[in-house]
mmCIF file with all atom_site columns, C-alpha atoms and ligand atoms in Angstrom:
data_model
loop_
_atom_site.group_PDB
_atom_site.id
_atom_site.type_symbol
_atom_site.label_atom_id
_atom_site.label_alt_id
_atom_site.label_comp_id
_atom_site.label_asym_id
_atom_site.label_entity_id
_atom_site.label_seq_id
_atom_site.pdbx_PDB_ins_code
_atom_site.Cartn_x
_atom_site.Cartn_y
_atom_site.Cartn_z
_atom_site.occupancy
_atom_site.B_iso_or_equiv
_atom_site.pdbx_formal_charge
_atom_site.auth_seq_id
_atom_site.auth_comp_id
_atom_site.auth_asym_id
_atom_site.auth_atom_id
_atom_site.pdbx_PDB_model_num
ATOM   1   C CA  . UNK V 1 1   ? 0.000   0.000   0.000   1.00 0.00 ? 1   UNK V CA  1
ATOM   2   C CA  . UNK V 1 2   ? 1.611   3.267   -1.141  1.00 0.00 ? 2   UNK V CA  1
ATOM   3   C CA  . UNK V 1 3   ? -0.924  5.618   0.379   1.00 0.00 ? 3   UNK V CA  1
ATOM   4   C CA  . UNK V 1 4   ? -0.194  7.859   3.368   1.00 0.00 ? 4   UNK V CA  1
ATOM   5   C CA  . UNK V 1 5   ? -3.075  8.118   5.835   1.00 0.00 ? 5   UNK V CA  1
ATOM   6   C CA  . UNK V 1 6   ? -3.208  11.034  8.284   1.00 0.00 ? 6   UNK V CA  1
ATOM   7   C CA  . UNK V 1 7   ? -5.661  11.590  11.120  1.00 0.00 ? 7   UNK V CA  1
ATOM   8   C CA  . UNK V 1 8   ? -5.810  15.295  11.987  1.00 0.00 ? 8   UNK V CA  1
ATOM   9   C CA  . UNK V 1 9   ? -7.701  17.639  14.274  1.00 0.00 ? 9   UNK V CA  1
ATOM   10  C CA  . UNK V 1 10  ? -8.940  20.608  12.251  1.00 0.00 ? 10  UNK V CA  1
ATOM   11  C CA  . UNK V 1 11  ? -11.162 22.354  9.763   1.00 0.00 ? 11  UNK V CA  1
ATOM   12  C CA  . UNK V 1 12  ? -11.436 20.524  6.441   1.00 0.00 ? 12  UNK V CA  1
ATOM   13  C CA  . UNK V 1 13  ? -12.045 23.769  4.524   1.00 0.00 ? 13  UNK V CA  1
ATOM   14  C CA  . UNK V 1 14  ? -8.387  24.682  5.151   1.00 0.00 ? 14  UNK V CA  1
ATOM   15  C CA  . UNK V 1 15  ? -7.077  21.461  3.614   1.00 0.00 ? 15  UNK V CA  1
ATOM   16  C CA  . UNK V 1 16  ? -4.713  21.694  0.666   1.00 0.00 ? 16  UNK V CA  1
ATOM   17  C CA  . UNK V 1 17  ? -5.387  18.203  -0.643  1.00 0.00 ? 17  UNK V CA  1
ATOM   18  C CA  . UNK V 1 18  ? -6.626  18.159  -4.244  1.00 0.00 ? 18  UNK V CA  1
ATOM   19  C CA  . UNK V 1 19  ? -10.116 17.185  -3.116  1.00 0.00 ? 19  UNK V CA  1
ATOM   20  C CA  . UNK V 1 20  ? -12.116 17.499  0.074   1.00 0.00 ? 20  UNK V CA  1
ATOM   21  C CA  . UNK V 1 21  ? -15.188 15.422  0.787   1.00 0.00 ? 21  UNK V CA  1
ATOM   22  C CA  . UNK V 1 22  ? -18.480 17.023  1.751   1.00 0.00 ? 22  UNK V CA  1
ATOM   23  C CA  . UNK V 1 23  ? -20.867 15.211  4.134   1.00 0.00 ? 23  UNK V CA  1
ATOM   24  C CA  . UNK V 1 24  ? -23.807 16.172  1.941   1.00 0.00 ? 24  UNK V CA  1
ATOM   25  C CA  . UNK V 1 25  ? -27.517 15.380  1.711   1.00 0.00 ? 25  UNK V CA  1
ATOM   26  C CA  . UNK V 1 26  ? -29.032 13.549  -1.267  1.00 0.00 ? 26  UNK V CA  1
ATOM   27  C CA  . UNK V 1 27  ? -30.393 16.813  -2.731  1.00 0.00 ? 27  UNK V CA  1
ATOM   28  C CA  . UNK V 1 28  ? -26.923 18.395  -2.594  1.00 0.00 ? 28  UNK V CA  1
ATOM   29  C CA  . UNK V 1 29  ? -28.366 21.457  -0.899  1.00 0.00 ? 29  UNK V CA  1
ATOM   30  C CA  . UNK V 1 30  ? -26.128 23.608  1.259   1.00 0.00 ? 30  UNK V CA  1
ATOM   31  C CA  . UNK V 1 31  ? -26.883 22.630  4.848   1.00 0.00 ? 31  UNK V CA  1
ATOM   32  C CA  . UNK V 1 32  ? -25.200 23.335  8.135   1.00 0.00 ? 32  UNK V CA  1
ATOM   33  C CA  . UNK V 1 33  ? -22.267 21.494  9.762   1.00 0.00 ? 33  UNK V CA  1
ATOM   34  C CA  . UNK V 1 34  ? -19.303 20.680  7.555   1.00 0.00 ? 34  UNK V CA  1
ATOM   35  C CA  . UNK V 1 35  ? -21.486 21.093  4.452   1.00 0.00 ? 35  UNK V CA  1
ATOM   36  C CA  . UNK V 1 36  ? -22.356 24.684  5.390   1.00 0.00 ? 36  UNK V CA  1
ATOM   37  C CA  . UNK V 1 37  ? -18.686 25.446  6.080   1.00 0.00 ? 37  UNK V CA  1
ATOM   38  C CA  . UNK V 1 38  ? -17.630 24.029  2.691   1.00 0.00 ? 38  UNK V CA  1
ATOM   39  C CA  . UNK V 1 39  ? -20.295 25.988  0.773   1.00 0.00 ? 39  UNK V CA  1
ATOM   40  C CA  . UNK V 1 40  ? -19.320 29.172  2.600   1.00 0.00 ? 40  UNK V CA  1
ATOM   41  C CA  . UNK V 1 41  ? -15.617 28.767  1.914   1.00 0.00 ? 41  UNK V CA  1
ATOM   42  C CA  . UNK V 1 42  ? -16.094 27.644  -1.704  1.00 0.00 ? 42  UNK V CA  1
ATOM   43  C CA  . UNK V 1 43  ? -18.598 30.373  -2.578  1.00 0.00 ? 43  UNK V CA  1
ATOM   44  C CA  . UNK V 1 44  ? -22.229 29.477  -2.133  1.00 0.00 ? 44  UNK V CA  1
ATOM   45  C CA  . UNK V 1 45  ? -23.721 30.484  -5.488  1.00 0.00 ? 45  UNK V CA  1
ATOM   46  C CA  . UNK V 1 46  ? -21.268 28.822  -7.828  1.00 0.00 ? 46  UNK V CA  1
ATOM   47  C CA  . UNK V 1 47  ? -21.086 25.598  -5.830  1.00 0.00 ? 47  UNK V CA  1
ATOM   48  C CA  . UNK V 1 48  ? -24.872 25.369  -5.446  1.00 0.00 ? 48  UNK V CA  1
ATOM   49  C CA  . UNK V 1 49  ? -25.390 25.957  -9.173  1.00 0.00 ? 49  UNK V CA  1
ATOM   50  C CA  . UNK V 1 50  ? -23.074 23.064  -10.034 1.00 0.00 ? 50  UNK V CA  1
ATOM   51  C CA  . UNK V 1 51  ? -24.630 20.831  -7.355  1.00 0.00 ? 51  UNK V CA  1
ATOM   52  C CA  . UNK V 1 52  ? -28.109 21.518  -8.732  1.00 0.00 ? 52  UNK V CA  1
ATOM   53  C CA  . UNK V 1 53  ? -27.077 19.979  -12.045 1.00 0.00 ? 53  UNK V CA  1
ATOM   54  C CA  . UNK V 1 54  ? -25.913 16.767  -10.332 1.00 0.00 ? 54  UNK V CA  1
ATOM   55  C CA  . UNK V 1 55  ? -28.665 16.247  -7.752  1.00 0.00 ? 55  UNK V CA  1
ATOM   56  C CA  . UNK V 1 56  ? -30.308 14.180  -6.463  1.00 0.00 ? 56  UNK V CA  1
ATOM   57  C CA  . UNK V 1 57  ? -27.850 11.443  -5.569  1.00 0.00 ? 57  UNK V CA  1
ATOM   58  C CA  . UNK V 1 58  ? -28.453 8.223   -3.655  1.00 0.00 ? 58  UNK V CA  1
ATOM   59  C CA  . UNK V 1 59  ? -27.223 7.619   -0.107  1.00 0.00 ? 59  UNK V CA  1
ATOM   60  C CA  . UNK V 1 60  ? -23.667 6.310   -0.334  1.00 0.00 ? 60  UNK V CA  1
ATOM   61  C CA  . UNK V 1 61  ? -23.035 7.755   -3.808  1.00 0.00 ? 61  UNK V CA  1
ATOM   62  C CA  . UNK V 1 62  ? -20.401 10.403  -4.554  1.00 0.00 ? 62  UNK V CA  1
ATOM   63  C CA  . UNK V 1 63  ? -20.172 13.160  -7.188  1.00 0.00 ? 63  UNK V CA  1
ATOM   64  C CA  . UNK V 1 64  ? -17.418 15.649  -7.984  1.00 0.00 ? 64  UNK V CA  1
ATOM   65  C CA  . UNK V 1 65  ? -17.620 19.434  -8.407  1.00 0.00 ? 65  UNK V CA  1
ATOM   66  C CA  . UNK V 1 66  ? -15.091 22.231  -8.578  1.00 0.00 ? 66  UNK V CA  1
ATOM   67  C CA  . UNK V 1 67  ? -13.757 23.659  -5.324  1.00 0.00 ? 67  UNK V CA  1
ATOM   68  C CA  . UNK V 1 68  ? -14.078 27.324  -6.420  1.00 0.00 ? 68  UNK V CA  1
ATOM   69  C CA  . UNK V 1 69  ? -12.586 29.517  -3.646  1.00 0.00 ? 69  UNK V CA  1
ATOM   70  C CA  . UNK V 1 70  ? -11.311 26.581  -1.608  1.00 0.00 ? 70  UNK V CA  1
ATOM   71  C CA  . UNK V 1 71  ? -7.646  25.570  -1.602  1.00 0.00 ? 71  UNK V CA  1
ATOM   72  C CA  . UNK V 1 72  ? -8.873  22.167  -2.757  1.00 0.00 ? 72  UNK V CA  1
ATOM   73  C CA  . UNK V 1 73  ? -9.458  22.034  -6.510  1.00 0.00 ? 73  UNK V CA  1
ATOM   74  C CA  . UNK V 1 74  ? -12.422 19.680  -6.137  1.00 0.00 ? 74  UNK V CA  1
ATOM   75  C CA  . UNK V 1 75  ? -15.218 18.868  -3.726  1.00 0.00 ? 75  UNK V CA  1
ATOM   76  C CA  . UNK V 1 76  ? -16.496 15.300  -3.647  1.00 0.00 ? 76  UNK V CA  1
ATOM   77  C CA  . UNK V 1 77  ? -20.057 15.295  -2.326  1.00 0.00 ? 77  UNK V CA  1
ATOM   78  C CA  . UNK V 1 78  ? -21.332 12.142  -0.706  1.00 0.00 ? 78  UNK V CA  1
ATOM   79  C CA  . UNK V 1 79  ? -24.556 11.594  1.176   1.00 0.00 ? 79  UNK V CA  1
ATOM   80  C CA  . UNK V 1 80  ? -23.939 9.508   4.285   1.00 0.00 ? 80  UNK V CA  1
ATOM   81  C CA  . UNK V 1 81  ? -26.769 7.588   5.936   1.00 0.00 ? 81  UNK V CA  1
ATOM   82  C CA  . UNK V 1 82  ? -29.105 9.101   8.511   1.00 0.00 ? 82  UNK V CA  1
ATOM   83  C CA  . UNK V 1 83  ? -28.452 6.805   11.445  1.00 0.00 ? 83  UNK V CA  1
ATOM   84  C CA  . UNK V 1 84  ? -31.223 4.405   12.381  1.00 0.00 ? 84  UNK V CA  1
ATOM   85  C CA  . UNK V 1 85  ? -29.456 1.151   13.075  1.00 0.00 ? 85  UNK V CA  1
ATOM   86  C CA  . UNK V 1 86  ? -26.215 -0.690  12.418  1.00 0.00 ? 86  UNK V CA  1
ATOM   87  C CA  . UNK V 1 87  ? -27.615 -1.852  9.077   1.00 0.00 ? 87  UNK V CA  1
ATOM   88  C CA  . UNK V 1 88  ? -26.671 1.573   7.780   1.00 0.00 ? 88  UNK V CA  1
ATOM   89  C CA  . UNK V 1 89  ? -22.994 0.589   7.965   1.00 0.00 ? 89  UNK V CA  1
ATOM   90  C CA  . UNK V 1 90  ? -22.957 -0.448  4.307   1.00 0.00 ? 90  UNK V CA  1
ATOM   91  C CA  . UNK V 1 91  ? -24.149 3.025   3.223   1.00 0.00 ? 91  UNK V CA  1
ATOM   92  C CA  . UNK V 1 92  ? -21.503 4.708   5.325   1.00 0.00 ? 92  UNK V CA  1
ATOM   93  C CA  . UNK V 1 93  ? -18.862 2.362   3.932   1.00 0.00 ? 93  UNK V CA  1
ATOM   94  C CA  . UNK V 1 94  ? -20.123 3.176   0.408   1.00 0.00 ? 94  UNK V CA  1
ATOM   95  C CA  . UNK V 1 95  ? -19.746 6.918   1.063   1.00 0.00 ? 95  UNK V CA  1
ATOM   96  C CA  . UNK V 1 96  ? -16.025 6.510   1.764   1.00 0.00 ? 96  UNK V CA  1
ATOM   97  C CA  . UNK V 1 97  ? -15.430 3.867   -0.890  1.00 0.00 ? 97  UNK V CA  1
ATOM   98  C CA  . UNK V 1 98  ? -17.339 5.681   -3.637  1.00 0.00 ? 98  UNK V CA  1
ATOM   99  C CA  . UNK V 1 99  ? -15.608 8.975   -2.793  1.00 0.00 ? 99  UNK V CA  1
ATOM   100 C CA  . UNK V 1 100 ? -12.259 7.257   -3.378  1.00 0.00 ? 100 UNK V CA  1
ATOM   101 C CA  . UNK V 1 101 ? -13.547 5.756   -6.637  1.00 0.00 ? 101 UNK V CA  1
ATOM   102 C CA  . UNK V 1 102 ? -14.742 9.204   -7.751  1.00 0.00 ? 102 UNK V CA  1
ATOM   103 C CA  . UNK V 1 103 ? -11.355 10.687  -6.858  1.00 0.00 ? 103 UNK V CA  1
ATOM   104 C CA  . UNK V 1 104 ? -9.564  7.972   -8.808  1.00 0.00 ? 104 UNK V CA  1
ATOM   105 C CA  . UNK V 1 105 ? -11.627 8.439   -11.934 1.00 0.00 ? 105 UNK V CA  1
ATOM   106 C CA  . UNK V 1 106 ? -10.906 12.187  -11.822 1.00 0.00 ? 106 UNK V CA  1
ATOM   107 C CA  . UNK V 1 107 ? -7.126  11.636  -11.433 1.00 0.00 ? 107 UNK V CA  1
ATOM   108 C CA  . UNK V 1 108 ? -7.201  13.132  -7.944  1.00 0.00 ? 108 UNK V CA  1
ATOM   109 C CA  . UNK V 1 109 ? -4.206  11.988  -5.887  1.00 0.00 ? 109 UNK V CA  1
ATOM   110 C CA  . UNK V 1 110 ? -4.932  13.465  -2.451  1.00 0.00 ? 110 UNK V CA  1
ATOM   111 C CA  . UNK V 1 111 ? -8.212  13.646  -0.577  1.00 0.00 ? 111 UNK V CA  1
ATOM   112 C CA  . UNK V 1 112 ? -9.527  14.776  2.825   1.00 0.00 ? 112 UNK V CA  1
ATOM   113 C CA  . UNK V 1 113 ? -12.525 13.292  4.622   1.00 0.00 ? 113 UNK V CA  1
ATOM   114 C CA  . UNK V 1 114 ? -14.631 14.643  7.488   1.00 0.00 ? 114 UNK V CA  1
ATOM   115 C CA  . UNK V 1 115 ? -16.385 12.282  9.895   1.00 0.00 ? 115 UNK V CA  1
ATOM   116 C CA  . UNK V 1 116 ? -19.362 11.551  7.636   1.00 0.00 ? 116 UNK V CA  1
ATOM   117 C CA  . UNK V 1 117 ? -22.816 11.131  9.259   1.00 0.00 ? 117 UNK V CA  1
ATOM   118 C CA  . UNK V 1 118 ? -21.665 11.657  12.868  1.00 0.00 ? 118 UNK V CA  1
ATOM   119 C CA  . UNK V 1 119 ? -23.104 15.169  13.281  1.00 0.00 ? 119 UNK V CA  1
ATOM   120 C CA  . UNK V 1 120 ? -26.665 15.996  12.278  1.00 0.00 ? 120 UNK V CA  1
ATOM   121 C CA  . UNK V 1 121 ? -27.165 12.447  10.896  1.00 0.00 ? 121 UNK V CA  1
ATOM   122 C CA  . UNK V 1 122 ? -26.506 10.959  14.349  1.00 0.00 ? 122 UNK V CA  1
ATOM   123 C CA  . UNK V 1 123 ? -24.228 8.020   13.546  1.00 0.00 ? 123 UNK V CA  1
ATOM   124 C CA  . UNK V 1 124 ? -22.391 6.940   16.739  1.00 0.00 ? 124 UNK V CA  1
ATOM   125 C CA  . UNK V 1 125 ? -18.793 8.143   16.413  1.00 0.00 ? 125 UNK V CA  1
ATOM   126 C CA  . UNK V 1 126 ? -17.023 4.979   17.594  1.00 0.00 ? 126 UNK V CA  1
ATOM   127 C CA  . UNK V 1 127 ? -18.999 2.786   15.169  1.00 0.00 ? 127 UNK V CA  1
ATOM   128 C CA  . UNK V 1 128 ? -18.546 5.300   12.346  1.00 0.00 ? 128 UNK V CA  1
ATOM   129 C CA  . UNK V 1 129 ? -14.777 5.455   12.882  1.00 0.00 ? 129 UNK V CA  1
ATOM   130 C CA  . UNK V 1 130 ? -14.494 1.673   12.441  1.00 0.00 ? 130 UNK V CA  1
ATOM   131 C CA  . UNK V 1 131 ? -16.520 1.776   9.225   1.00 0.00 ? 131 UNK V CA  1
ATOM   132 C CA  . UNK V 1 132 ? -14.551 4.770   7.907   1.00 0.00 ? 132 UNK V CA  1
ATOM   133 C CA  . UNK V 1 133 ? -11.071 3.358   8.551   1.00 0.00 ? 133 UNK V CA  1
ATOM   134 C CA  . UNK V 1 134 ? -12.034 -0.109  7.295   1.00 0.00 ? 134 UNK V CA  1
ATOM   135 C CA  . UNK V 1 135 ? -13.475 1.371   4.093   1.00 0.00 ? 135 UNK V CA  1
ATOM   136 C CA  . UNK V 1 136 ? -10.193 3.140   3.329   1.00 0.00 ? 136 UNK V CA  1
ATOM   137 C CA  . UNK V 1 137 ? -8.139  -0.034  3.850   1.00 0.00 ? 137 UNK V CA  1
ATOM   138 C CA  . UNK V 1 138 ? -10.672 -2.067  1.870   1.00 0.00 ? 138 UNK V CA  1
ATOM   139 C CA  . UNK V 1 139 ? -10.330 0.330   -1.058  1.00 0.00 ? 139 UNK V CA  1
ATOM   140 C CA  . UNK V 1 140 ? -6.529  0.199   -1.181  1.00 0.00 ? 140 UNK V CA  1
ATOM   141 C CA  . UNK V 1 141 ? -6.621  -3.549  -0.767  1.00 0.00 ? 141 UNK V CA  1
ATOM   142 C CA  . UNK V 1 142 ? -8.963  -3.761  -3.778  1.00 0.00 ? 142 UNK V CA  1
ATOM   143 C CA  . UNK V 1 143 ? -6.899  -1.227  -5.791  1.00 0.00 ? 143 UNK V CA  1
ATOM   144 C CA  . UNK V 1 144 ? -3.235  -1.749  -4.901  1.00 0.00 ? 144 UNK V CA  1
ATOM   145 C CA  . UNK V 1 145 ? -2.247  0.206   -8.031  1.00 0.00 ? 145 UNK V CA  1
ATOM   146 C CA  . UNK V 1 146 ? -4.306  3.246   -6.984  1.00 0.00 ? 146 UNK V CA  1
ATOM   147 C CA  . UNK V 1 147 ? -2.815  6.628   -7.895  1.00 0.00 ? 147 UNK V CA  1
ATOM   148 C CA  . UNK V 1 148 ? -4.186  8.172   -4.683  1.00 0.00 ? 148 UNK V CA  1
ATOM   149 C CA  . UNK V 1 149 ? -1.138  8.974   -2.563  1.00 0.00 ? 149 UNK V CA  1
ATOM   150 C CA  . UNK V 1 150 ? -2.629  10.700  0.464   1.00 0.00 ? 150 UNK V CA  1
ATOM   151 C CA  . UNK V 1 151 ? -5.807  10.346  2.503   1.00 0.00 ? 151 UNK V CA  1
ATOM   152 C CA  . UNK V 1 152 ? -6.467  12.677  5.418   1.00 0.00 ? 152 UNK V CA  1
ATOM   153 C CA  . UNK V 1 153 ? -9.188  12.723  8.021   1.00 0.00 ? 153 UNK V CA  1
ATOM   154 C CA  . UNK V 1 154 ? -10.060 16.167  9.401   1.00 0.00 ? 154 UNK V CA  1
ATOM   155 C CA  . UNK V 1 155 ? -11.850 15.742  12.702  1.00 0.00 ? 155 UNK V CA  1
ATOM   156 C CA  . UNK V 1 156 ? -13.405 18.858  14.111  1.00 0.00 ? 156 UNK V CA  1
ATOM   157 C CA  . UNK V 1 157 ? -13.441 18.258  17.864  1.00 0.00 ? 157 UNK V CA  1
ATOM   158 C CA  . UNK V 1 158 ? -11.091 16.594  20.363  1.00 0.00 ? 158 UNK V CA  1
ATOM   159 C CA  . UNK V 1 159 ? -13.441 13.730  21.120  1.00 0.00 ? 159 UNK V CA  1
ATOM   160 C CA  . UNK V 1 160 ? -14.009 12.736  17.477  1.00 0.00 ? 160 UNK V CA  1
ATOM   161 C CA  . UNK V 1 161 ? -10.296 13.142  16.782  1.00 0.00 ? 161 UNK V CA  1
ATOM   162 C CA  . UNK V 1 162 ? -9.289  10.855  19.667  1.00 0.00 ? 162 UNK V CA  1
ATOM   163 C CA  . UNK V 1 163 ? -11.777 8.166   18.608  1.00 0.00 ? 163 UNK V CA  1
ATOM   164 C CA  . UNK V 1 164 ? -10.548 8.141   14.997  1.00 0.00 ? 164 UNK V CA  1
ATOM   165 C CA  . UNK V 1 165 ? -6.920  8.253   16.103  1.00 0.00 ? 165 UNK V CA  1
ATOM   166 C CA  . UNK V 1 166 ? -7.317  5.214   18.379  1.00 0.00 ? 166 UNK V CA  1
ATOM   167 C CA  . UNK V 1 167 ? -9.231  3.298   15.732  1.00 0.00 ? 167 UNK V CA  1
ATOM   168 C CA  . UNK V 1 168 ? -6.547  4.055   13.148  1.00 0.00 ? 168 UNK V CA  1
ATOM   169 C CA  . UNK V 1 169 ? -3.792  2.938   15.536  1.00 0.00 ? 169 UNK V CA  1
ATOM   170 C CA  . UNK V 1 170 ? -5.738  -0.219  16.407  1.00 0.00 ? 170 UNK V CA  1
ATOM   171 C CA  . UNK V 1 171 ? -6.176  -1.033  12.732  1.00 0.00 ? 171 UNK V CA  1
ATOM   172 C CA  . UNK V 1 172 ? -2.469  -0.471  11.981  1.00 0.00 ? 172 UNK V CA  1
ATOM   173 C CA  . UNK V 1 173 ? -1.454  -2.770  14.854  1.00 0.00 ? 173 UNK V CA  1
ATOM   174 C CA  . UNK V 1 174 ? -3.882  -5.434  13.622  1.00 0.00 ? 174 UNK V CA  1
ATOM   175 C CA  . UNK V 1 175 ? -2.436  -5.245  10.102  1.00 0.00 ? 175 UNK V CA  1
ATOM   176 C CA  . UNK V 1 176 ? 1.156   -5.450  11.351  1.00 0.00 ? 176 UNK V CA  1
ATOM   177 C CA  . UNK V 1 177 ? 0.276   -8.447  13.504  1.00 0.00 ? 177 UNK V CA  1
ATOM   178 C CA  . UNK V 1 178 ? -1.314  -10.204 10.529  1.00 0.00 ? 178 UNK V CA  1
ATOM   179 C CA  . UNK V 1 179 ? 1.799   -9.582  8.449   1.00 0.00 ? 179 UNK V CA  1
ATOM   180 C CA  . UNK V 1 180 ? 4.096   -11.257 11.027  1.00 0.00 ? 180 UNK V CA  1
HETATM 181 N N1  . LIG Z 2 .   ? -14.261 20.596  9.220   1.00 0.00 ? 1   LIG Z N1  1
HETATM 182 C C1  . LIG Z 2 .   ? -14.270 19.287  9.591   1.00 0.00 ? 1   LIG Z C1  1
HETATM 183 N N2  . LIG Z 2 .   ? -15.310 18.700  10.218  1.00 0.00 ? 1   LIG Z N2  1
HETATM 184 C C2  . LIG Z 2 .   ? -16.382 19.481  10.500  1.00 0.00 ? 1   LIG Z C2  1
HETATM 185 C C3  . LIG Z 2 .   ? -16.463 20.860  10.150  1.00 0.00 ? 1   LIG Z C3  1
HETATM 186 C C4  . LIG Z 2 .   ? -15.332 21.409  9.480   1.00 0.00 ? 1   LIG Z C4  1
HETATM 187 N N3  . LIG Z 2 .   ? -15.300 22.683  9.094   1.00 0.00 ? 1   LIG Z N3  1
HETATM 188 N N4  . LIG Z 2 .   ? -17.654 21.348  10.569  1.00 0.00 ? 1   LIG Z N4  1
HETATM 189 C C5  . LIG Z 2 .   ? -18.304 20.346  11.186  1.00 0.00 ? 1   LIG Z C5  1
HETATM 190 N N5  . LIG Z 2 .   ? -17.545 19.221  11.146  1.00 0.00 ? 1   LIG Z N5  1
HETATM 191 P P1  . LIG Z 2 .   ? -22.313 17.114  9.915   1.00 0.00 ? 1   LIG Z P1  1
HETATM 192 P P2  . LIG Z 2 .   ? -23.633 14.705  8.828   1.00 0.00 ? 1   LIG Z P2  1
HETATM 193 C C6  . LIG Z 2 .   ? -17.812 17.866  11.678  1.00 0.00 ? 1   LIG Z C6  1
HETATM 194 O O1  . LIG Z 2 .   ? -23.506 17.394  10.762  1.00 0.00 ? 1   LIG Z O1  1
HETATM 195 O O2  . LIG Z 2 .   ? -23.845 14.146  10.191  1.00 0.00 ? 1   LIG Z O2  1
HETATM 196 C C7  . LIG Z 2 .   ? -25.671 18.971  6.667   1.00 0.00 ? 1   LIG Z C7  1
HETATM 197 O O3  . LIG Z 2 .   ? -26.670 19.921  6.823   1.00 0.00 ? 1   LIG Z O3  1
HETATM 198 C C8  . LIG Z 2 .   ? -18.911 17.721  12.707  1.00 0.00 ? 1   LIG Z C8  1
HETATM 199 O O4  . LIG Z 2 .   ? -18.455 18.165  13.984  1.00 0.00 ? 1   LIG Z O4  1
HETATM 200 O O5  . LIG Z 2 .   ? -21.682 18.227  9.194   1.00 0.00 ? 1   LIG Z O5  1
HETATM 201 O O6  . LIG Z 2 .   ? -23.117 13.786  7.752   1.00 0.00 ? 1   LIG Z O6  1
HETATM 202 C C9  . LIG Z 2 .   ? -25.685 18.282  5.304   1.00 0.00 ? 1   LIG Z C9  1
HETATM 203 O O7  . LIG Z 2 .   ? -26.156 19.122  4.281   1.00 0.00 ? 1   LIG Z O7  1
HETATM 204 C C10 . LIG Z 2 .   ? -19.132 16.213  12.655  1.00 0.00 ? 1   LIG Z C10 1
HETATM 205 O O8  . LIG Z 2 .   ? -18.124 15.556  13.428  1.00 0.00 ? 1   LIG Z O8  1
HETATM 206 O O9  . LIG Z 2 .   ? -22.646 15.969  8.789   1.00 0.00 ? 1   LIG Z O9  1
HETATM 207 C C11 . LIG Z 2 .   ? -26.612 17.132  5.546   1.00 0.00 ? 1   LIG Z C11 1
HETATM 208 O O10 . LIG Z 2 .   ? -27.965 17.514  5.426   1.00 0.00 ? 1   LIG Z O10 1
HETATM 209 C C12 . LIG Z 2 .   ? -18.910 15.872  11.182  1.00 0.00 ? 1   LIG Z C12 1
HETATM 210 O O11 . LIG Z 2 .   ? -18.251 17.033  10.615  1.00 0.00 ? 1   LIG Z O11 1
HETATM 211 C C13 . LIG Z 2 .   ? -26.317 16.745  6.967   1.00 0.00 ? 1   LIG Z C13 1
HETATM 212 O O12 . LIG Z 2 .   ? -25.868 17.925  7.613   1.00 0.00 ? 1   LIG Z O12 1
HETATM 213 C C14 . LIG Z 2 .   ? -20.162 15.590  10.382  1.00 0.00 ? 1   LIG Z C14 1
HETATM 214 O O13 . LIG Z 2 .   ? -21.233 16.401  10.860  1.00 0.00 ? 1   LIG Z O13 1
HETATM 215 C C15 . LIG Z 2 .   ? -25.212 15.718  7.053   1.00 0.00 ? 1   LIG Z C15 1
HETATM 216 O O14 . LIG Z 2 .   ? -25.022 15.304  8.374   1.00 0.00 ? 1   LIG Z O14 1
#
């Protein structure tokens, strides 16, 4: 696996990866949370106009727009699941996996993710972190020749950051153990 994975505490709108991922809704309408912050930083009108041409999308799908005033050249919009039960895990996994597929097909080599679905959509953070980290490893296991070189997580608060960091460390230890 040639990809570098980084788990960071911070605001995704400041990321200088080629693409940042938006935790969107299926209508691709500017909302609050990370979505609101991305629309604000990108420039609401231009981003909404492009989103309107691509909406609606299905839960777990991902589409690409320009990043406009963001440092990131592209925004990948994915609609995570609204949490009801653990059976939503596949949709959350699809959001990460399909965002990476969308990046790949647009020749994007670096990408930043927020913690999809764990704000307004209510997905429990510990469960979501397992799904998120596993989805990234699953993708690079499926596509060992991927051109994506860097994946970052931008977690917005200390608690979410610490959960993702421990899950990432746990996963790395598990992989190392399996290699021995
Ligand atoms: N950078 C990184 N993470 C952030 C930022 C930021 N600037 N701002 C908030 N977060 P949420 P969801 C974190 O609610 O649960 C919107 O209205 C936040 O603390 O943004 O997938 C959409 O339009 C939380 O940890 O997304 C949808 O309708 C995480 O991002 C709906 O909300 C996700 O929280 C999507 O809900």
